[in-house]
Short mmCIF file of C-alpha atoms in Angstrom, two decimals:
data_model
loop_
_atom_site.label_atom_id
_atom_site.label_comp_id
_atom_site.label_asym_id
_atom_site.label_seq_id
_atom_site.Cartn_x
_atom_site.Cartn_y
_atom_site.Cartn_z
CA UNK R 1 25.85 25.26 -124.62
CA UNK R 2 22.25 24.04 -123.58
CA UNK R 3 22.56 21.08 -120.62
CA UNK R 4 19.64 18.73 -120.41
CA UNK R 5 17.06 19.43 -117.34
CA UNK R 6 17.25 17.17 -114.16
CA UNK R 7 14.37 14.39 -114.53
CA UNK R 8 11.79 13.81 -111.76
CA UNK R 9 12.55 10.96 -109.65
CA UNK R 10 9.55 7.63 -110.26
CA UNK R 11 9.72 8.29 -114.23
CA UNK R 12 10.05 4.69 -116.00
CA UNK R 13 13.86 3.87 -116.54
CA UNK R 14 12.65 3.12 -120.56
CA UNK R 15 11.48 6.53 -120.40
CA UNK R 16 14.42 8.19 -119.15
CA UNK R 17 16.66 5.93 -122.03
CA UNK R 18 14.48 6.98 -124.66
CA UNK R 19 15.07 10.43 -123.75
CA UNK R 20 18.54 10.81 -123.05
CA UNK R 21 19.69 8.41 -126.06
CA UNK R 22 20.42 11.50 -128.48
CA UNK R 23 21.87 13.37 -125.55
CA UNK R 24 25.90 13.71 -125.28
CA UNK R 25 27.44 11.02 -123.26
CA UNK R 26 28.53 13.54 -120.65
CA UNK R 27 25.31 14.92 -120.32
CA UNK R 28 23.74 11.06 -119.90
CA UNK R 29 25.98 10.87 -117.02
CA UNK R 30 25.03 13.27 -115.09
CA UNK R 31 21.37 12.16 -115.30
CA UNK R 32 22.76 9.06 -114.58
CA UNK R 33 24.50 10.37 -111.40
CA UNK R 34 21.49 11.53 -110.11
CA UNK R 35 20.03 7.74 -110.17
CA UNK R 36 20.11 5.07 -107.87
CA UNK R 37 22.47 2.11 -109.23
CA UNK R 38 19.31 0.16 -110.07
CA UNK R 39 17.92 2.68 -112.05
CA UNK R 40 20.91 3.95 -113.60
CA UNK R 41 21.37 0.01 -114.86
CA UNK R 42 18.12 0.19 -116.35
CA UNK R 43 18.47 3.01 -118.22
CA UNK R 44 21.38 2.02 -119.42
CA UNK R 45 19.83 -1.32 -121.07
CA UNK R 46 17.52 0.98 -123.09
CA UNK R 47 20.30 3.13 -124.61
CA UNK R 48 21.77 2.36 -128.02
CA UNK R 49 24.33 -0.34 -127.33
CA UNK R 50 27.53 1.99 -128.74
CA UNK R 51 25.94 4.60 -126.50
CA UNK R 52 25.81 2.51 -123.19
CA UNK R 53 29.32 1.83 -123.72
CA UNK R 54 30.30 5.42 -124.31
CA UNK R 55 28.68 6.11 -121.17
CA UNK R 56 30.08 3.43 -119.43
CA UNK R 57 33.51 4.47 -120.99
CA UNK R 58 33.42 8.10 -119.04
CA UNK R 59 35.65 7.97 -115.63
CA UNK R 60 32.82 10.75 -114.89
CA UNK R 61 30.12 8.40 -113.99
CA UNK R 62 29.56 7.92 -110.20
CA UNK R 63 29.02 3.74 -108.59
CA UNK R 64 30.18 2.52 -112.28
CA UNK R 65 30.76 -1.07 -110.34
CA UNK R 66 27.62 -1.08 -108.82
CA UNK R 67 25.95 -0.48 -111.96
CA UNK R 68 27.88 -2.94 -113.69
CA UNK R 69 27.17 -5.72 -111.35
CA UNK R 70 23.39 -5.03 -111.62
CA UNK R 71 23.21 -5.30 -115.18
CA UNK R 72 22.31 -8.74 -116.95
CA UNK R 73 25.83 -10.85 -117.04
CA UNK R 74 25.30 -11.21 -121.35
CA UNK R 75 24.88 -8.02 -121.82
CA UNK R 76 27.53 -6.72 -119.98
CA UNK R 77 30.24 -8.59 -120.76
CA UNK R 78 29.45 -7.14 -124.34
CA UNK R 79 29.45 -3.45 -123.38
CA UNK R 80 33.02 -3.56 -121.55
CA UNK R 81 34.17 -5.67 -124.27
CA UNK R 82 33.51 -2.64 -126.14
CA UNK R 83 35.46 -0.23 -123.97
CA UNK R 84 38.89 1.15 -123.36
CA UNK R 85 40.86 -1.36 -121.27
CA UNK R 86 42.59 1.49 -118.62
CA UNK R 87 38.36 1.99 -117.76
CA UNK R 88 37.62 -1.72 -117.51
CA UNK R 89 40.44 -2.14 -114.87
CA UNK R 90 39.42 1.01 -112.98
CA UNK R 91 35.71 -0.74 -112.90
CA UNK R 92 37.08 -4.29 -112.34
CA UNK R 93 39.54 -2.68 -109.08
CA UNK R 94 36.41 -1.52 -107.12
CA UNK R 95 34.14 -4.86 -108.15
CA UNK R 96 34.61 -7.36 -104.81
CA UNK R 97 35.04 -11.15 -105.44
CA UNK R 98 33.23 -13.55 -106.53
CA UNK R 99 31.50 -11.17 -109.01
CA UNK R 100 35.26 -9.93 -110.68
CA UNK R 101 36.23 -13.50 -111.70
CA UNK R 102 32.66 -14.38 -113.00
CA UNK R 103 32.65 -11.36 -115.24
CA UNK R 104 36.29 -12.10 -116.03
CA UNK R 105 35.51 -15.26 -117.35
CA UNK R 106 32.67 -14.05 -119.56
CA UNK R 107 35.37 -11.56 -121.48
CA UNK R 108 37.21 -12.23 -124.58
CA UNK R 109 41.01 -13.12 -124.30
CA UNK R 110 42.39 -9.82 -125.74
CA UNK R 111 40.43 -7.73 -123.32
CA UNK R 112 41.42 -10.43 -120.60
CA UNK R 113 44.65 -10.22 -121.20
CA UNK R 114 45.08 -6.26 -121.30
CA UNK R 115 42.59 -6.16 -118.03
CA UNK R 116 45.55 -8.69 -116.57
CA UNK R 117 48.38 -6.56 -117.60
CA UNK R 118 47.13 -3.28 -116.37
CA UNK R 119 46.51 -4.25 -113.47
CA UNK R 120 49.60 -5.77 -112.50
CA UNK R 121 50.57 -2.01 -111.92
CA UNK R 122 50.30 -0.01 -108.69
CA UNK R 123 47.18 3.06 -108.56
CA UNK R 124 49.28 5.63 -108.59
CA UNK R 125 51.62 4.56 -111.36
CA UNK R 126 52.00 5.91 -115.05
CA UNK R 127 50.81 2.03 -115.93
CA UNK R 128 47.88 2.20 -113.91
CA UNK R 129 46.41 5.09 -116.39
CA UNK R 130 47.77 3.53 -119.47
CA UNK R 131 45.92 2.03 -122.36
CA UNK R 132 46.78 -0.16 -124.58
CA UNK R 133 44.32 0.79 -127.54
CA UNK R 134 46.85 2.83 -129.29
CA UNK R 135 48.28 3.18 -133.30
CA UNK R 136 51.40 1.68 -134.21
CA UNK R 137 53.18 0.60 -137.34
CA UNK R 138 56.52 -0.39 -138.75
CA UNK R 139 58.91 1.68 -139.66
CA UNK R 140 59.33 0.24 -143.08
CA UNK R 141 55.89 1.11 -144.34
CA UNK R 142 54.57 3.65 -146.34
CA UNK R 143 52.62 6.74 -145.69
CA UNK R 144 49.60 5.43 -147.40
CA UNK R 145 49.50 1.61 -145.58
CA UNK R 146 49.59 3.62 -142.49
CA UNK R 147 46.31 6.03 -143.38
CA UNK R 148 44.90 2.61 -144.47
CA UNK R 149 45.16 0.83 -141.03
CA UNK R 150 44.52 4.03 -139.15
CA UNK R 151 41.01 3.77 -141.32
CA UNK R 152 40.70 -0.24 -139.85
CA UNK R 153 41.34 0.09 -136.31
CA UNK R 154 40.23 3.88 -135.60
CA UNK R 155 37.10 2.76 -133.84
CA UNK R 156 38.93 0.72 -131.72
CA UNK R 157 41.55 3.28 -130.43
CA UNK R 158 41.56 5.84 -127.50
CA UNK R 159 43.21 8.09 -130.21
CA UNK R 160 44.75 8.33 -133.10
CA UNK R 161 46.58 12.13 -133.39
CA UNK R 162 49.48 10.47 -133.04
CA UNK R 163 50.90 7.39 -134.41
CA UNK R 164 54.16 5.15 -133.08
CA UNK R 165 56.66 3.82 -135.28
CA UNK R 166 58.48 0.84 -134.43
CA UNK R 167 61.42 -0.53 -135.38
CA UNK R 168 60.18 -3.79 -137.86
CA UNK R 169 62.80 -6.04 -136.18
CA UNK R 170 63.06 -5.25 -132.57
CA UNK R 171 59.26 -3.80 -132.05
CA UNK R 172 60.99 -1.05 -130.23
CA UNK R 173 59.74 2.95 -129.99
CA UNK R 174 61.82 5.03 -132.94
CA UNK R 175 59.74 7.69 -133.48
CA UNK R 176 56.09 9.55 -132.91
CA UNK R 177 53.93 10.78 -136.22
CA UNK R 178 51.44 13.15 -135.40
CA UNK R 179 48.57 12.88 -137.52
CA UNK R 180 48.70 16.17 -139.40
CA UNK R 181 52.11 15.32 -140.78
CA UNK R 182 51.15 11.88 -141.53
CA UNK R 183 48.17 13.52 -144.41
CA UNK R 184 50.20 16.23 -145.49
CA UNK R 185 53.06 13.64 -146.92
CA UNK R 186 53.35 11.94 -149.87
CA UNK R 187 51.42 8.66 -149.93
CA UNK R 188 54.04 6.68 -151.50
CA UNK R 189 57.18 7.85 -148.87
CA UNK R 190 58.17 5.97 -146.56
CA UNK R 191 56.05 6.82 -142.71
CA UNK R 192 59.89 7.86 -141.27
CA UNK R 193 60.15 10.72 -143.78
CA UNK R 194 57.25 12.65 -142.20
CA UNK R 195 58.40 12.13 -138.74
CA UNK R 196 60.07 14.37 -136.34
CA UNK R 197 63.55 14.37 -135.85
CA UNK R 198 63.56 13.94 -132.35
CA UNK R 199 63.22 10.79 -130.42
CA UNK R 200 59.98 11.02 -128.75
CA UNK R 201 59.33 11.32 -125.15
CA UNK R 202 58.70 8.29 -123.52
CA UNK R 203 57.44 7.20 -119.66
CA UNK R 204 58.06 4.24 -117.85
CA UNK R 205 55.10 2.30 -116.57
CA UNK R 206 56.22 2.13 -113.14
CA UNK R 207 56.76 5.73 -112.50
CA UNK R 208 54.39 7.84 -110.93
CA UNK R 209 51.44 9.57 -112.62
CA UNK R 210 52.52 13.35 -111.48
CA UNK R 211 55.72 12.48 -114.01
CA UNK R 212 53.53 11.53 -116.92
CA UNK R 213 51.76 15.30 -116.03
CA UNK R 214 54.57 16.92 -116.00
CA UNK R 215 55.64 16.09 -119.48
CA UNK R 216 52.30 16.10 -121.01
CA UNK R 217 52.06 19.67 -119.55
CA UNK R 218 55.34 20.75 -120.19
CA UNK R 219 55.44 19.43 -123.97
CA UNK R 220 51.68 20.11 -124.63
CA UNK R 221 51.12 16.20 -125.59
CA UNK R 222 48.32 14.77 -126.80
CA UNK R 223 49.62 11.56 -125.96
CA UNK R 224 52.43 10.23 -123.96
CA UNK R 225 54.22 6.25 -125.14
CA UNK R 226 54.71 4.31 -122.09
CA UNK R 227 57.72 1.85 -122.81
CA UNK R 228 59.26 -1.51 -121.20
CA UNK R 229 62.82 -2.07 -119.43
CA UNK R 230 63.87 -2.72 -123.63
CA UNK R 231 62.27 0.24 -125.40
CA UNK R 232 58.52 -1.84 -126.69
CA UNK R 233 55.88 0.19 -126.69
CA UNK R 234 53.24 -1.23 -124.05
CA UNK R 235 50.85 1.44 -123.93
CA UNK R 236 49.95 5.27 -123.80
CA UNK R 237 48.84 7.94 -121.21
CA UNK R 238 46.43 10.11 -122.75
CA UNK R 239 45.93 14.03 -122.03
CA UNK R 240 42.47 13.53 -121.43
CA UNK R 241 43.18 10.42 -118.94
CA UNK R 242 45.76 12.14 -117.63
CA UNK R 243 43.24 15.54 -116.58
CA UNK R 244 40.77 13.09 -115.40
CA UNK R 245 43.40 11.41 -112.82
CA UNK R 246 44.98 14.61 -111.49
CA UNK R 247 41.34 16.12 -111.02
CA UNK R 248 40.79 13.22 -108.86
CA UNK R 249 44.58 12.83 -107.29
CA UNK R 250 43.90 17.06 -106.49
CA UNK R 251 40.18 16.40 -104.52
CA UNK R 252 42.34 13.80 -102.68
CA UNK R 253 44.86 15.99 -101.45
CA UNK R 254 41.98 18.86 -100.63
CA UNK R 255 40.47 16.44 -98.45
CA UNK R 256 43.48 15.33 -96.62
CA UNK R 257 44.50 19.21 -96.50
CA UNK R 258 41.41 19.68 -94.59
CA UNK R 259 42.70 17.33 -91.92
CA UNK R 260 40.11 14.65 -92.78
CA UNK R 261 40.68 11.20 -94.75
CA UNK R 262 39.69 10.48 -98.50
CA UNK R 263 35.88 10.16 -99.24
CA UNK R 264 36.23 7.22 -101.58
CA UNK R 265 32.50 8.01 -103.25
CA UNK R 266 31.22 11.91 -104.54
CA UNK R 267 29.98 13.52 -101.16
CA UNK R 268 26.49 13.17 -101.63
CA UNK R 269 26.90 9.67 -102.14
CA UNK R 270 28.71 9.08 -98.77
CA UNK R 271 26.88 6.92 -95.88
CA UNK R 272 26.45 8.91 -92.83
CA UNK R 273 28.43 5.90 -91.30
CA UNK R 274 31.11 6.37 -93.34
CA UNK R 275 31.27 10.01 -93.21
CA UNK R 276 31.64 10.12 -89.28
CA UNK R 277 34.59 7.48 -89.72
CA UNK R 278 36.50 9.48 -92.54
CA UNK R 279 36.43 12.88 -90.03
CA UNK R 280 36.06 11.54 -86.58
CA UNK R 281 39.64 10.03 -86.52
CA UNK R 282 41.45 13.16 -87.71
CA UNK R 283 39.16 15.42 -85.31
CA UNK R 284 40.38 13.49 -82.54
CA UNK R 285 43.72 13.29 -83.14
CA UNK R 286 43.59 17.18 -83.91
CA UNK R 287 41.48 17.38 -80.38
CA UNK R 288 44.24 15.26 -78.50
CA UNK R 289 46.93 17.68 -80.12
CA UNK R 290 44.84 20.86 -78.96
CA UNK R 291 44.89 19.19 -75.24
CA UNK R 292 48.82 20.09 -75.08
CA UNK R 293 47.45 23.59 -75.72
CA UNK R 294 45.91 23.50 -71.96
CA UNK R 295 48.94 21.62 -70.68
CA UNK R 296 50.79 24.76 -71.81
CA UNK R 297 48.22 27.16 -69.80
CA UNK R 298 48.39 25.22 -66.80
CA UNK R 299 52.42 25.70 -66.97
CA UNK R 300 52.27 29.21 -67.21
CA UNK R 301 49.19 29.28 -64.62
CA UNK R 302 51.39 31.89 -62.32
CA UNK R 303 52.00 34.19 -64.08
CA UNK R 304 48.39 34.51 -66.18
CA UNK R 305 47.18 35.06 -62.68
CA UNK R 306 49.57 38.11 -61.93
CA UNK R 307 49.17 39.40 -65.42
CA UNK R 308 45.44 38.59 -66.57
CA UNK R 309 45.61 41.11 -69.62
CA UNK R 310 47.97 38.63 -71.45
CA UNK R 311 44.70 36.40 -71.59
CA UNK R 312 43.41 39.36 -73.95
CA UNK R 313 45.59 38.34 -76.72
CA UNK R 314 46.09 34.30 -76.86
CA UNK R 315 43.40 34.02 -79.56
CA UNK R 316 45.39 36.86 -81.33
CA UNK R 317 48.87 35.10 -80.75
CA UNK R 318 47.49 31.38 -81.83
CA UNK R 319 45.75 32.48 -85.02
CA UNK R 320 48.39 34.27 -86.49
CA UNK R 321 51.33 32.03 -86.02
CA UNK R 322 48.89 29.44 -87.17
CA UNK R 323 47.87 30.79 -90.38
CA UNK R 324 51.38 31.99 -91.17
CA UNK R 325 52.12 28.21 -90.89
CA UNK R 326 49.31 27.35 -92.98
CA UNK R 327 50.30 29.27 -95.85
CA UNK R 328 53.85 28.03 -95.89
CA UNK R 329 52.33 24.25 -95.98
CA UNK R 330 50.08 25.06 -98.73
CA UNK R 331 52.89 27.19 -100.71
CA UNK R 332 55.35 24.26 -100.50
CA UNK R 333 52.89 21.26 -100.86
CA UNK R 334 52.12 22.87 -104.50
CA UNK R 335 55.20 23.46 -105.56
CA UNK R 336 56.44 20.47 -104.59
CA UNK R 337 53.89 18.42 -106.91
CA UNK R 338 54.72 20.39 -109.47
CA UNK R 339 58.39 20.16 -108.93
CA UNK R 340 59.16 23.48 -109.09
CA UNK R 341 61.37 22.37 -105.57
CA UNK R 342 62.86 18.87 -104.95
CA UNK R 343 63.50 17.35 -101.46
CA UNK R 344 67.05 18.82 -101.53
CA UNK R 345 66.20 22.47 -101.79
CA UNK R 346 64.89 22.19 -98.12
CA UNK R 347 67.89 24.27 -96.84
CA UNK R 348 67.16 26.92 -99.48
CA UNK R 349 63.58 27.23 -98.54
CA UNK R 350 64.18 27.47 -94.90
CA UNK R 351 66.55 30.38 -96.24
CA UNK R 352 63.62 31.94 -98.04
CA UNK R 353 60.94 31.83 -95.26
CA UNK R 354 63.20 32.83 -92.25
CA UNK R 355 63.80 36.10 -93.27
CA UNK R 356 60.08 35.77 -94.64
CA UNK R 357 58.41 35.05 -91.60
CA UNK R 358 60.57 37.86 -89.59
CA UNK R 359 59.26 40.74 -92.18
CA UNK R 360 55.39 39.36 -91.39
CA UNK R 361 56.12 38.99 -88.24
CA UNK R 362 57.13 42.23 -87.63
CA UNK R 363 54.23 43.77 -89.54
CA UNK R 364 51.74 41.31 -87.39
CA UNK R 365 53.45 42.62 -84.25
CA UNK R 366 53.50 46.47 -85.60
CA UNK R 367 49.62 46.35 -86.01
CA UNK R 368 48.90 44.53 -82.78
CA UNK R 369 51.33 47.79 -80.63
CA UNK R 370 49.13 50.32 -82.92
CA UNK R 371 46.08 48.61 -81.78
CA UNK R 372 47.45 48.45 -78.07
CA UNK R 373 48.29 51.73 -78.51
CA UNK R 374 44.83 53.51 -79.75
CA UNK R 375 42.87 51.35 -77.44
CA UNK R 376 44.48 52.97 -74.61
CA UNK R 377 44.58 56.30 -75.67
CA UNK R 378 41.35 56.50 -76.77
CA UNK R 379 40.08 55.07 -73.45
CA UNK R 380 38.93 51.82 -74.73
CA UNK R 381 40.56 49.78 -72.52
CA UNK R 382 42.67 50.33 -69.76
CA UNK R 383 45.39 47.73 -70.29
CA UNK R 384 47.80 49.11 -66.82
CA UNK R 385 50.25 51.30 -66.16
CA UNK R 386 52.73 49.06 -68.38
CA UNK R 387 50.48 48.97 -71.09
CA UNK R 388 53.82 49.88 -73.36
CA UNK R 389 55.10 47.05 -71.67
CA UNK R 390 52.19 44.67 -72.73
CA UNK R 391 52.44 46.40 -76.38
CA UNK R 392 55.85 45.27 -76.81
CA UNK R 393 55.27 41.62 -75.59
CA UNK R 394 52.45 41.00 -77.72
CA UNK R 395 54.69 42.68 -80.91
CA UNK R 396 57.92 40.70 -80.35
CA UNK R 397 55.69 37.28 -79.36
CA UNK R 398 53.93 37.75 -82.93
CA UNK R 399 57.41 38.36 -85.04
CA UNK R 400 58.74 34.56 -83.26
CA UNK R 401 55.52 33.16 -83.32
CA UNK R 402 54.86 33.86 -87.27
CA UNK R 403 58.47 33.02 -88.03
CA UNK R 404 58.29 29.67 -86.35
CA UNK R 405 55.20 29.10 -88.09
CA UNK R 406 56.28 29.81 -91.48
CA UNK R 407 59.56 27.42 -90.93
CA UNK R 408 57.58 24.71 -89.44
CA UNK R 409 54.87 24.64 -92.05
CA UNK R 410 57.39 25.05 -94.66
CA UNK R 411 59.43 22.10 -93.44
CA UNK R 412 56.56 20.00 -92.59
CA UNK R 413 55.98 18.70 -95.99
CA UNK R 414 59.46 17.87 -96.90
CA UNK R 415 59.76 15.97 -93.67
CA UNK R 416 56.49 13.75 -94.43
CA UNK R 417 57.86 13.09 -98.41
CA UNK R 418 61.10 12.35 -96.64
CA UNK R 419 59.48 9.83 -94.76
CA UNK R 420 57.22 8.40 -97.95
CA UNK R 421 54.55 9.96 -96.67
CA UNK R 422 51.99 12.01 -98.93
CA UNK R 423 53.08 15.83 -98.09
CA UNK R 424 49.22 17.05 -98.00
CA UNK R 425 49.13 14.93 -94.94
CA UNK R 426 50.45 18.46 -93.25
CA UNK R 427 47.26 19.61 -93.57
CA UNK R 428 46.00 23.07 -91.92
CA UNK R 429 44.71 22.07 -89.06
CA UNK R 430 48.00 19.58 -88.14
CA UNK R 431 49.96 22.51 -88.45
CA UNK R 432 48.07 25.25 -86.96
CA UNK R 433 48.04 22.42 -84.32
CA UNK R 434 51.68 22.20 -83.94
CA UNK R 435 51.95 26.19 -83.76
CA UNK R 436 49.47 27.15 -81.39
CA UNK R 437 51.00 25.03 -78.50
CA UNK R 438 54.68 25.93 -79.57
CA UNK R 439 53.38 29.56 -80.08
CA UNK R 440 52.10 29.71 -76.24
CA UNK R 441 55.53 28.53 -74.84
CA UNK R 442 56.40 31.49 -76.88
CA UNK R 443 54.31 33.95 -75.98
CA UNK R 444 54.81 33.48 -72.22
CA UNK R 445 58.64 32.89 -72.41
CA UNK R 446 58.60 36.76 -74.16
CA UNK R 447 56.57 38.14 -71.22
CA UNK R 448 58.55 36.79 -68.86
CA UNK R 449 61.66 38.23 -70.38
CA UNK R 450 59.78 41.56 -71.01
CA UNK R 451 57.43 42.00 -68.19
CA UNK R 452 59.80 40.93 -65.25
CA UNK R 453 60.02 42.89 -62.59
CA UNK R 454 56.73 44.02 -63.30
CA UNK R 455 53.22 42.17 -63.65
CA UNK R 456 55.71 39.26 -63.76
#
């Protein structure tokens, strides 16, 4: 697939629309990413007027607000007039007061009104992502009135593979046509006799979006009816939506993962202000958390002094029960959003990674005796005369420091859901955190037990 060429910076906005106007509407916005707000406006205004709103339409394009608000107030009160309501509301959330209500104002009453509705729900709800641009007929009608009002409204609706049937006295959800049914039938039947069996599957608005994922996923869905308290269709979550909000909901949790908050703008967009205030806070709470680290040393200050070779392997002993915990965090956080586990099954995972984190362990601690071991045969390094003694304190510190890594990291995230918190808040670093001071305590309690009575 050819992709257009980045443009020079300085060429005239006119220029750039002329160009781009036969170009896909993806490919228009990343030209248009690569443009200031101003100019991005400006280019806009000289693209076809369907293709400005397609543009404006993809959740792709970077500062959508800010373009919004610099374009003339007549002409764009006609573009999002012209596009789906779910992407209105997502521009409208970030646009700041007074400029919200004055564009409000300059909107027609339907879009108004489904602006009004939509965002009555929360961001991270199932009605959030809705849209309420959607096919639906009554039951009693036939096969052919339903082709001919899918042929009215089509340009008006985020899809039309499948079509709802509702019930022509209560308006409720019966049943779900898709499309290729719908022309294969007999025009004169009756729109029921093509569709499935089944009663379709249905969301409500005010559950989350990872539930609306999960079925879409799990029943391959091209679309997924999002019904009231009473059955009435309100809206629909489309697949397409639906992969736009998780790619977005997944660079979230990334970025928290990496112990930092969320960037609300791409990363090359981000202020250098704004950057330092996203990663300072985390760094310094992860800084203030490494400080127990040296608290730790200082208690065990005795008996580093008689036995100076332990030294040798803190780095050794903090890393691995560190990454051990790590891995658990990022094994459970996954499977948690994908609920392959559910809040109850902590027990059973702290089953799983006990034994788990023993069997590492004791490989860890294996390789760190061999490497004891050759080292001082070989001449290396002279670790003492109770170098075997050193070999088995580093080997039994790594099999309790790995296991107590995997069971905190693996508990970690059901703790934080436990508490409402957002599980990839047990990020890496937190953990790894957590484990190196714990794994210290650890390390030294072992080598007291082992090497008293000796360098101890």
């Amino acid at each position: 697939m050819n992709e257009i060429a980045p443009f020079p910076t300085g060429i005239d906005p006119a220029v750039l629309a002329a160009r781009l106007s036969d170009e896909r509407s993806p490919d228009i916005v990343e030209a248009l990413n690569r443009e200031a707000p101003e100019a991005a406006a400006a280019i806009l205004l000289g693209l076809p007027h369907e293709r400005a709103i397609e543009v404006l339409d993809q959740p792709e394009l970077d500062c959508a607000a800010d373009i919004v608000e610099m374009l003339p107030r007549d002409r764009v009160a006609s573009f999002l007039s012209g596009m789906s309501a779910d992407r209105i509301t997502d521009i409208f959330r970030e646009i700041e007061e007074p400029g919200r209500s004055d564009l409000r104002a300059r909107l027609d009453a339907e879009t108004r009104g489904a602006i009004d509705h939509l965002s009555a729900y929360g961001e991270e709800t199932v009605g959030s992502l809705m849209t309420t641009e959607f096919v639906a007929v009554p039951g009693n009608w036939t096969i052919q009135q339903t082709l001919d009002h899918i042929r009215q409204v089509e340009e008006t609706r985020e899809t039309i593979y499948a079509i709802f049937v509702l019930d022509p006295r209560t308006r409720a959800l019966t049943k779900a046509v898709p499309l290729r049914r719908l022309i294969s039938g007999n025009p004169e039947d009756n729109v029921l006799s093509v569709a499935p069996g089944r009663r379709p599957l249905t969301v409500s608005p005010t559950a989350r979006r990872e539930e609306a994922a999960r079925l879409i996923s799990k029943y391959d869905l091209l679309a997924l009816p999002v019904i009231d308290a009473v059955g009435h269709l309100i809206g629909i979550v489309t697949v397409d939506d639906m992969i736009d909000a998780m790619v977005e909901k997944q660079t979230q949790e990334v970025q928290r993962f990496g112990g930092m908050e969320v960037l609300p703008e791409p990363y090359m967009d981000i202020g250098f202000g704004t950057m330092i205030r996203k990663r300072a806070g985390w760094l310094c709470a992860l800084f203030l958390g490494e400080m127990m680290t040296a608290t730790a040393m200082q208690g065990f200050e005795g008996e580093l002094e008689k036995a100076i070779v332990l030294t040798l392997f803190i780095p050794l002993i903090m890393s691995s029960g560190g990454n051990s915990g790590s891995q658990a965090t990022s094994l459970l956080i996954r499977a948690l959003a994908l609920h392959e586990i559910r809040l109850r099954d902590w027990w059973r995972v702290a089953l799983r990674e006990l034994p788990t984190g023993l069997v590492l362990g004791a490989i860890l601690g294996s390789i760190g005796i061999v490497r004891i071991v050759i080292w001082q045969k070989a001449g290396l390094y002279d670790y003492g005369e109770h170098w075997m003694l050193v070999a088995a304190t580093v080997g039994a510190a790594l099999v309790g420091i790995v296991t107590f890594g995997s069971l905190t990291g693996s508990m970690l995230p059901f703790l934080l859901q436990r508490l409402k918190f957002d599980p990839a808040t047990a990020s890496a670093p937190f953990v790894a955190t957590l484990v190196d001071v714990t794994g210290l305590v650890i390390y030294f309690s072992v080598a007291m037990l082992i090497l008293r009575g000796t360098l101890l």
